[in-house]
Structure formats: C-alpha cells, structure tokens
Amino acid sequence: MSDEANKSANLPALTKQVSELVLAGSLQHAEEAFSQAADEHGDYAVAEVLSTLPPQVTALHLAGFDGAKTSLATMLVPPKAWAESLAYMAATWPDNMIEDDPERIAEGLFNHVHGVVYATDDEDRRHELLAEASATDHGATVFAILWSLAPKEIMEVAGEINLKGRYVTGQTSSDSDIIPLAIDLAKASEDGWERSLIELFPEFRHSNEMAEAEFPDDPDEDPDFQQRSTRDLLYRLRKQVPSVRTMPRRSTRKSIGSDIFS
C-alpha cells in the first residue's frame, strides 16, 4: 500500500481516536495522537483530521489551549474548521461566569484567538484565519466581544483606519494587544472588520459614521451612542451556538493531559 493510501486509511481511525479523547477530557492524549500522526505522516495528517472533526469537538479541544500553551492543533487547524468551531466556543463556558465575570471569559477568548492567529509567522495564513472567522454572524460576535474590552481604543483605531488606510499605525490612547489584532482583521477582511464594529456599536451602519463620535473622558460616564457590553455580547454568542442542547460535552473528569488597504 502506498504512503498516500496509508494516510487515507489511517485518517478516519485517527479522527475517531481524537474525538473520543477530547470528549473524555484527555486533551494531552489527543495532542500526543496529533504529534504521532505528524511524525508518521507529516503536518498534512493533523490538518486533515482537524478539517474532518465535528466543529464542536474542535472547539472543546482548542478551548483548552491559548498562546501560553503549545498545541499542534492551534498551529495547524484549517481556517474554515477554526471558523466553524468558534460557533461553539460559548458552550464551553461555565454558565455562571458569563454573569459573574464576563471580562475574564472575554480575556480567555482573546488569548485563544490571538494564540491561533499568531501561532505562526505566515501572514497569508493569518489573514485567511481572520477572514474566515469574521465571515459569519457568530464570528462577528466573537470579535465584538474582544473589542468590548477596549471600546474607546477600537473606536480610535477605526477612525485612523478610515483616515489613513494602509498607512495606519495603530497608535491609540493605550498599548492594548487588541489593537494589532483589530488592524490585522481590517487588512484581512474589510467586511469582517465592519461587521464586528457594528456588532459592538449597533447604532452605526458603517465605520465612517464613527468619525464624529467620541467617548467621554470620564470612564464612568456612558457614551452618547449605544454600545453592547461584554456580558451582552457573551449572551449573544451563547444564543448563536448551533444545537447547544445536543452538543457533546467534555467529561468532568480531570484531564490527563475585499481589501480595505488596497
């Protein structure tokens, strides 16, 4: 049997094995299975399995990793598979945390998105990941959740992008790590960037309308325009989870292991 035939024969078995490990809570063992497959068949095998895993299983697996944890899945997940898995991210969050600590969930989501997008230095892959992820309603909500952690700075950079296009510097009133991600999204997909902004600021129909809007200097003072809160956006994403009642749940057992700049 040829190497290609061996790969094709082994992929369904590996997909089944990884799914069972993830649903059992054994993320480290799932990563070991990926690592073994990469050693034997190359990165192709890992990417292929990730493209065939149910998106809810991919979400469960990737939710266990962020930029601080090394993961083959994070580095190799195909953009479309990652975009589909984001629809299920909200189902991995403890119910009470959305109400009690929304910023902590949003920060964890940022770490996840940042970890996947910047897992490699491949700019083309980065833009493809961002374009795919922001092309859906749930993707727009995911990015709006991230922007809600720094809404004033996001509005500032939106104005700078409208004004300077490809010459945008990303300088705002803070050094937030969110701003480089926002600029990269705008470079990857003008439509995805606009949709995420309008998801956060629903009164505006286009980022151009934000040019004259300003945040009050007093952080305790509400702006004159509508802005969805982090908590509201988290609940909004929770409602967008497909078939959440029938979604596979990870075991409670402890784990072993168009261009805006053109």
PDB file of C-alpha atoms in Angstrom, residues 20-224:
ATOM      1  CA  GLU A  20     -13.055  10.182  21.868  1.00  0.00           C
ATOM      2  CA  LEU A  21     -10.039  11.572  23.730  1.00  0.00           C
ATOM      3  CA  VAL A  22     -11.312  15.160  23.565  1.00  0.00           C
ATOM      4  CA  LEU A  23     -14.799  14.208  24.751  1.00  0.00           C
ATOM      5  CA  ALA A  24     -13.215  12.218  27.585  1.00  0.00           C
ATOM      6  CA  GLY A  25     -11.295  15.313  28.655  1.00  0.00           C
ATOM      7  CA  SER A  26      -7.879  13.905  27.720  1.00  0.00           C
ATOM      8  CA  LEU A  27      -6.579  16.879  25.760  1.00  0.00           C
ATOM      9  CA  GLN A  28      -2.943  15.971  26.333  1.00  0.00           C
ATOM     10  CA  HIS A  29      -3.515  12.487  24.948  1.00  0.00           C
ATOM     11  CA  ALA A  30      -5.283  13.996  21.926  1.00  0.00           C
ATOM     12  CA  GLU A  31      -2.255  16.215  21.344  1.00  0.00           C
ATOM     13  CA  GLU A  32       0.013  13.169  21.619  1.00  0.00           C
ATOM     14  CA  ALA A  33      -2.074  11.443  18.941  1.00  0.00           C
ATOM     15  CA  PHE A  34      -1.677  14.506  16.716  1.00  0.00           C
ATOM     16  CA  SER A  35       2.068  14.559  17.357  1.00  0.00           C
ATOM     17  CA  GLN A  36       2.441  10.900  16.458  1.00  0.00           C
ATOM     18  CA  ALA A  37       0.432  11.414  13.272  1.00  0.00           C
ATOM     19  CA  ALA A  38       2.624  14.379  12.314  1.00  0.00           C
ATOM     20  CA  ASP A  39       5.778  12.328  12.899  1.00  0.00           C
ATOM     21  CA  GLU A  40       4.490   9.457  10.782  1.00  0.00           C
ATOM     22  CA  HIS A  41       2.599  11.267   8.016  1.00  0.00           C
ATOM     23  CA  GLY A  42       3.511  14.962   8.254  1.00  0.00           C
ATOM     24  CA  ASP A  43       1.533  18.039   9.255  1.00  0.00           C
ATOM     25  CA  TYR A  44      -0.915  17.238   6.463  1.00  0.00           C
ATOM     26  CA  ALA A  45      -2.420  14.420   8.535  1.00  0.00           C
ATOM     27  CA  VAL A  46      -3.101  16.682  11.523  1.00  0.00           C
ATOM     28  CA  ALA A  47      -4.682  19.392   9.345  1.00  0.00           C
ATOM     29  CA  GLU A  48      -6.786  16.794   7.551  1.00  0.00           C
ATOM     30  CA  VAL A  49      -8.105  15.322  10.809  1.00  0.00           C
ATOM     31  CA  LEU A  50      -8.882  18.807  12.126  1.00  0.00           C
ATOM     32  CA  SER A  51     -10.822  19.503   8.933  1.00  0.00           C
ATOM     33  CA  THR A  52     -12.969  16.378   9.480  1.00  0.00           C
ATOM     34  CA  LEU A  53     -13.567  16.635  13.240  1.00  0.00           C
ATOM     35  CA  PRO A  54     -17.033  17.904  14.203  1.00  0.00           C
ATOM     36  CA  PRO A  55     -16.636  21.634  14.923  1.00  0.00           C
ATOM     37  CA  GLN A  56     -17.970  21.233  18.454  1.00  0.00           C
ATOM     38  CA  VAL A  57     -15.181  18.732  19.182  1.00  0.00           C
ATOM     39  CA  THR A  58     -12.596  21.121  17.727  1.00  0.00           C
ATOM     40  CA  ALA A  59     -13.997  23.863  19.975  1.00  0.00           C
ATOM     41  CA  LEU A  60     -13.711  21.650  23.046  1.00  0.00           C
ATOM     42  CA  HIS A  61     -10.114  20.791  22.184  1.00  0.00           C
ATOM     43  CA  LEU A  62      -8.916  24.281  21.264  1.00  0.00           C
ATOM     44  CA  ALA A  63     -10.640  25.836  24.281  1.00  0.00           C
ATOM     45  CA  GLY A  64      -8.028  24.090  26.394  1.00  0.00           C
ATOM     46  CA  PHE A  65      -5.171  25.988  24.745  1.00  0.00           C
ATOM     47  CA  ASP A  66      -4.104  29.593  24.369  1.00  0.00           C
ATOM     48  CA  GLY A  67      -0.950  31.447  23.476  1.00  0.00           C
ATOM     49  CA  ALA A  68       0.765  30.192  26.639  1.00  0.00           C
ATOM     50  CA  LYS A  69       0.275  26.513  25.796  1.00  0.00           C
ATOM     51  CA  THR A  70       1.832  24.756  22.841  1.00  0.00           C
ATOM     52  CA  SER A  71      -0.607  22.870  20.628  1.00  0.00           C
ATOM     53  CA  LEU A  72      -0.211  21.294  17.204  1.00  0.00           C
ATOM     54  CA  ALA A  73      -3.941  21.805  16.707  1.00  0.00           C
ATOM     55  CA  THR A  74      -3.556  25.545  17.321  1.00  0.00           C
ATOM     56  CA  MET A  75      -0.794  25.776  14.718  1.00  0.00           C
ATOM     57  CA  LEU A  76      -2.390  23.566  12.063  1.00  0.00           C
ATOM     58  CA  VAL A  77      -6.173  23.957  12.335  1.00  0.00           C
ATOM     59  CA  PRO A  78      -7.515  24.865   8.861  1.00  0.00           C
ATOM     60  CA  PRO A  79      -9.062  28.369   8.753  1.00  0.00           C
ATOM     61  CA  LYS A  80     -12.527  27.087   7.815  1.00  0.00           C
ATOM     62  CA  ALA A  81     -12.505  24.443  10.554  1.00  0.00           C
ATOM     63  CA  TRP A  82     -11.445  27.045  13.121  1.00  0.00           C
ATOM     64  CA  ALA A  83     -14.123  29.486  11.958  1.00  0.00           C
ATOM     65  CA  GLU A  84     -16.785  26.792  12.346  1.00  0.00           C
ATOM     66  CA  SER A  85     -15.522  25.805  15.801  1.00  0.00           C
ATOM     67  CA  LEU A  86     -15.859  29.391  17.068  1.00  0.00           C
ATOM     68  CA  ALA A  87     -19.636  28.983  16.835  1.00  0.00           C
ATOM     69  CA  TYR A  88     -19.425  26.500  19.706  1.00  0.00           C
ATOM     70  CA  MET A  89     -16.971  28.336  21.967  1.00  0.00           C
ATOM     71  CA  ALA A  90     -19.704  29.819  24.147  1.00  0.00           C
ATOM     72  CA  ALA A  91     -20.947  26.334  25.003  1.00  0.00           C
ATOM     73  CA  THR A  92     -17.611  25.603  26.707  1.00  0.00           C
ATOM     74  CA  TRP A  93     -18.046  28.426  29.246  1.00  0.00           C
ATOM     75  CA  PRO A  94     -19.466  27.848  32.758  1.00  0.00           C
ATOM     76  CA  ASP A  95     -22.951  29.351  32.876  1.00  0.00           C
ATOM     77  CA  ASN A  96     -22.353  31.439  35.997  1.00  0.00           C
ATOM     78  CA  MET A  97     -19.155  33.017  34.666  1.00  0.00           C
ATOM     79  CA  ILE A  98     -20.971  34.888  31.901  1.00  0.00           C
ATOM     80  CA  GLU A  99     -22.954  36.710  34.540  1.00  0.00           C
ATOM     81  CA  ASP A 100     -20.322  36.999  37.260  1.00  0.00           C
ATOM     82  CA  ASP A 101     -17.042  37.518  35.407  1.00  0.00           C
ATOM     83  CA  PRO A 102     -17.629  38.356  31.720  1.00  0.00           C
ATOM     84  CA  GLU A 103     -14.291  40.128  31.305  1.00  0.00           C
ATOM     85  CA  ARG A 104     -12.410  37.018  32.384  1.00  0.00           C
ATOM     86  CA  ILE A 105     -14.197  34.955  29.730  1.00  0.00           C
ATOM     87  CA  ALA A 106     -13.532  37.626  27.105  1.00  0.00           C
ATOM     88  CA  GLU A 107      -9.843  37.719  28.027  1.00  0.00           C
ATOM     89  CA  GLY A 108      -9.676  33.934  27.718  1.00  0.00           C
ATOM     90  CA  LEU A 109     -11.355  34.172  24.309  1.00  0.00           C
ATOM     91  CA  PHE A 110      -8.828  36.804  23.258  1.00  0.00           C
ATOM     92  CA  ASN A 111      -5.969  34.530  24.343  1.00  0.00           C
ATOM     93  CA  HIS A 112      -7.477  31.738  22.250  1.00  0.00           C
ATOM     94  CA  VAL A 113      -7.984  33.866  19.125  1.00  0.00           C
ATOM     95  CA  HIS A 114      -4.572  35.510  19.488  1.00  0.00           C
ATOM     96  CA  GLY A 115      -2.944  32.115  20.043  1.00  0.00           C
ATOM     97  CA  VAL A 116      -4.401  30.672  16.837  1.00  0.00           C
ATOM     98  CA  VAL A 117      -3.941  33.743  14.620  1.00  0.00           C
ATOM     99  CA  TYR A 118      -0.325  34.341  15.672  1.00  0.00           C
ATOM    100  CA  ALA A 119       0.715  30.719  16.138  1.00  0.00           C
ATOM    101  CA  THR A 120       2.953  31.032  13.083  1.00  0.00           C
ATOM    102  CA  ASP A 121       4.634  33.865  11.173  1.00  0.00           C
ATOM    103  CA  ASP A 122       2.718  33.040   7.977  1.00  0.00           C
ATOM    104  CA  GLU A 123       0.942  36.298   7.107  1.00  0.00           C
ATOM    105  CA  ASP A 124      -1.190  34.666   4.402  1.00  0.00           C
ATOM    106  CA  ARG A 125      -2.456  32.064   6.885  1.00  0.00           C
ATOM    107  CA  ARG A 126      -3.113  34.798   9.453  1.00  0.00           C
ATOM    108  CA  HIS A 127      -5.256  36.755   7.003  1.00  0.00           C
ATOM    109  CA  GLU A 128      -7.078  33.620   5.877  1.00  0.00           C
ATOM    110  CA  LEU A 129      -7.853  32.699   9.503  1.00  0.00           C
ATOM    111  CA  LEU A 130      -9.177  36.192  10.220  1.00  0.00           C
ATOM    112  CA  ALA A 131     -11.205  36.403   7.010  1.00  0.00           C
ATOM    113  CA  GLU A 132     -12.859  33.018   7.579  1.00  0.00           C
ATOM    114  CA  ALA A 133     -13.516  33.680  11.266  1.00  0.00           C
ATOM    115  CA  SER A 134     -15.142  37.061  10.658  1.00  0.00           C
ATOM    116  CA  ALA A 135     -17.296  35.964   7.705  1.00  0.00           C
ATOM    117  CA  THR A 136     -20.185  34.690   9.847  1.00  0.00           C
ATOM    118  CA  ASP A 137     -22.591  36.202  12.358  1.00  0.00           C
ATOM    119  CA  HIS A 138     -21.034  34.284  15.243  1.00  0.00           C
ATOM    120  CA  GLY A 139     -17.564  35.324  14.086  1.00  0.00           C
ATOM    121  CA  ALA A 140     -18.560  38.990  14.110  1.00  0.00           C
ATOM    122  CA  THR A 141     -19.831  38.499  17.661  1.00  0.00           C
ATOM    123  CA  VAL A 142     -16.576  36.825  18.726  1.00  0.00           C
ATOM    124  CA  PHE A 143     -14.530  39.800  17.544  1.00  0.00           C
ATOM    125  CA  ALA A 144     -17.008  42.262  19.055  1.00  0.00           C
ATOM    126  CA  ILE A 145     -16.502  40.509  22.410  1.00  0.00           C
ATOM    127  CA  LEU A 146     -12.765  41.135  22.099  1.00  0.00           C
ATOM    128  CA  TRP A 147     -13.269  44.765  21.053  1.00  0.00           C
ATOM    129  CA  SER A 148     -15.592  45.288  24.056  1.00  0.00           C
ATOM    130  CA  LEU A 149     -12.545  45.007  26.304  1.00  0.00           C
ATOM    131  CA  ALA A 150     -11.153  48.233  24.779  1.00  0.00           C
ATOM    132  CA  PRO A 151     -14.069  50.026  23.051  1.00  0.00           C
ATOM    133  CA  LYS A 152     -12.567  53.505  23.190  1.00  0.00           C
ATOM    134  CA  GLU A 153      -9.325  52.343  21.599  1.00  0.00           C
ATOM    135  CA  ILE A 154     -11.239  50.348  18.964  1.00  0.00           C
ATOM    136  CA  MET A 155     -13.213  53.443  18.008  1.00  0.00           C
ATOM    137  CA  GLU A 156      -9.980  55.426  17.784  1.00  0.00           C
ATOM    138  CA  VAL A 157      -8.310  52.873  15.520  1.00  0.00           C
ATOM    139  CA  ALA A 158     -11.468  52.613  13.381  1.00  0.00           C
ATOM    140  CA  GLY A 159     -11.185  56.349  12.727  1.00  0.00           C
ATOM    141  CA  GLU A 160      -7.484  56.019  11.963  1.00  0.00           C
ATOM    142  CA  ILE A 161      -8.138  53.165   9.505  1.00  0.00           C
ATOM    143  CA  ASN A 162     -10.805  55.234   7.744  1.00  0.00           C
ATOM    144  CA  LEU A 163      -8.420  58.177   7.527  1.00  0.00           C
ATOM    145  CA  LYS A 164      -5.076  56.547   6.717  1.00  0.00           C
ATOM    146  CA  GLY A 165      -5.872  53.176   5.170  1.00  0.00           C
ATOM    147  CA  ARG A 166      -2.707  51.128   4.653  1.00  0.00           C
ATOM    148  CA  TYR A 167      -0.635  53.767   6.476  1.00  0.00           C
ATOM    149  CA  VAL A 168      -2.441  53.184   9.768  1.00  0.00           C
ATOM    150  CA  THR A 169      -0.032  52.999  12.710  1.00  0.00           C
ATOM    151  CA  GLY A 170      -2.366  51.620  15.354  1.00  0.00           C
ATOM    152  CA  GLN A 171      -1.419  54.291  17.862  1.00  0.00           C
ATOM    153  CA  THR A 172      -4.220  54.831  20.365  1.00  0.00           C
ATOM    154  CA  SER A 173      -4.611  56.021  23.934  1.00  0.00           C
ATOM    155  CA  SER A 174      -3.442  52.627  25.230  1.00  0.00           C
ATOM    156  CA  ASP A 175      -0.971  49.875  24.389  1.00  0.00           C
ATOM    157  CA  SER A 176      -3.657  47.181  24.250  1.00  0.00           C
ATOM    158  CA  ASP A 177      -2.705  43.956  22.447  1.00  0.00           C
ATOM    159  CA  ILE A 178      -6.189  44.072  20.952  1.00  0.00           C
ATOM    160  CA  ILE A 179      -5.297  46.903  18.557  1.00  0.00           C
ATOM    161  CA  PRO A 180      -2.790  44.967  16.384  1.00  0.00           C
ATOM    162  CA  LEU A 181      -5.373  42.182  16.060  1.00  0.00           C
ATOM    163  CA  ALA A 182      -8.010  44.731  15.021  1.00  0.00           C
ATOM    164  CA  ILE A 183      -5.709  46.186  12.361  1.00  0.00           C
ATOM    165  CA  ASP A 184      -4.877  42.728  11.040  1.00  0.00           C
ATOM    166  CA  LEU A 185      -8.584  41.903  10.802  1.00  0.00           C
ATOM    167  CA  ALA A 186      -9.201  45.111   8.850  1.00  0.00           C
ATOM    168  CA  LYS A 187      -6.359  44.141   6.496  1.00  0.00           C
ATOM    169  CA  ALA A 188      -7.710  40.614   6.097  1.00  0.00           C
ATOM    170  CA  SER A 189     -11.381  41.490   5.548  1.00  0.00           C
ATOM    171  CA  GLU A 190     -12.978  44.899   5.266  1.00  0.00           C
ATOM    172  CA  ASP A 191     -16.405  43.301   5.578  1.00  0.00           C
ATOM    173  CA  GLY A 192     -15.422  41.265   8.648  1.00  0.00           C
ATOM    174  CA  TRP A 193     -13.977  44.361  10.325  1.00  0.00           C
ATOM    175  CA  GLU A 194     -17.102  46.412   9.621  1.00  0.00           C
ATOM    176  CA  ARG A 195     -19.416  43.646  10.857  1.00  0.00           C
ATOM    177  CA  SER A 196     -17.512  43.304  14.118  1.00  0.00           C
ATOM    178  CA  LEU A 197     -17.651  47.056  14.722  1.00  0.00           C
ATOM    179  CA  ILE A 198     -21.387  47.239  14.087  1.00  0.00           C
ATOM    180  CA  GLU A 199     -21.901  44.251  16.375  1.00  0.00           C
ATOM    181  CA  LEU A 200     -20.263  46.271  19.162  1.00  0.00           C
ATOM    182  CA  PHE A 201     -21.775  49.628  18.173  1.00  0.00           C
ATOM    183  CA  PRO A 202     -25.171  48.705  16.668  1.00  0.00           C
ATOM    184  CA  GLU A 203     -26.337  52.288  16.092  1.00  0.00           C
ATOM    185  CA  PHE A 204     -23.764  52.775  13.341  1.00  0.00           C
ATOM    186  CA  ARG A 205     -24.235  51.383   9.842  1.00  0.00           C
ATOM    187  CA  HIS A 206     -20.626  51.902   8.753  1.00  0.00           C
ATOM    188  CA  SER A 207     -17.359  52.755  10.446  1.00  0.00           C
ATOM    189  CA  ASN A 208     -17.356  56.125   8.642  1.00  0.00           C
ATOM    190  CA  GLU A 209     -20.216  57.190  10.898  1.00  0.00           C
ATOM    191  CA  MET A 210     -17.962  56.774  13.924  1.00  0.00           C
ATOM    192  CA  ALA A 211     -15.672  59.591  12.840  1.00  0.00           C
ATOM    193  CA  GLU A 212     -17.562  62.251  14.803  1.00  0.00           C
ATOM    194  CA  ALA A 213     -18.478  60.035  17.751  1.00  0.00           C
ATOM    195  CA  GLU A 214     -16.385  60.359  20.888  1.00  0.00           C
ATOM    196  CA  PHE A 215     -16.106  58.529  24.152  1.00  0.00           C
ATOM    197  CA  PRO A 216     -16.486  60.649  27.279  1.00  0.00           C
ATOM    198  CA  ASP A 217     -13.278  61.360  29.194  1.00  0.00           C
ATOM    199  CA  ASP A 218     -14.894  60.095  32.398  1.00  0.00           C
ATOM    200  CA  PRO A 219     -14.775  56.259  32.280  1.00  0.00           C
ATOM    201  CA  ASP A 220     -17.880  56.107  34.495  1.00  0.00           C
ATOM    202  CA  GLU A 221     -19.891  58.170  32.020  1.00  0.00           C
ATOM    203  CA  ASP A 222     -21.844  56.330  29.332  1.00  0.00           C
ATOM    204  CA  PRO A 223     -21.223  57.343  25.694  1.00  0.00           C
ATOM    205  CA  ASP A 224     -23.991  59.057  23.728  1.00  0.00           C
TER     206      ASP A 224
END
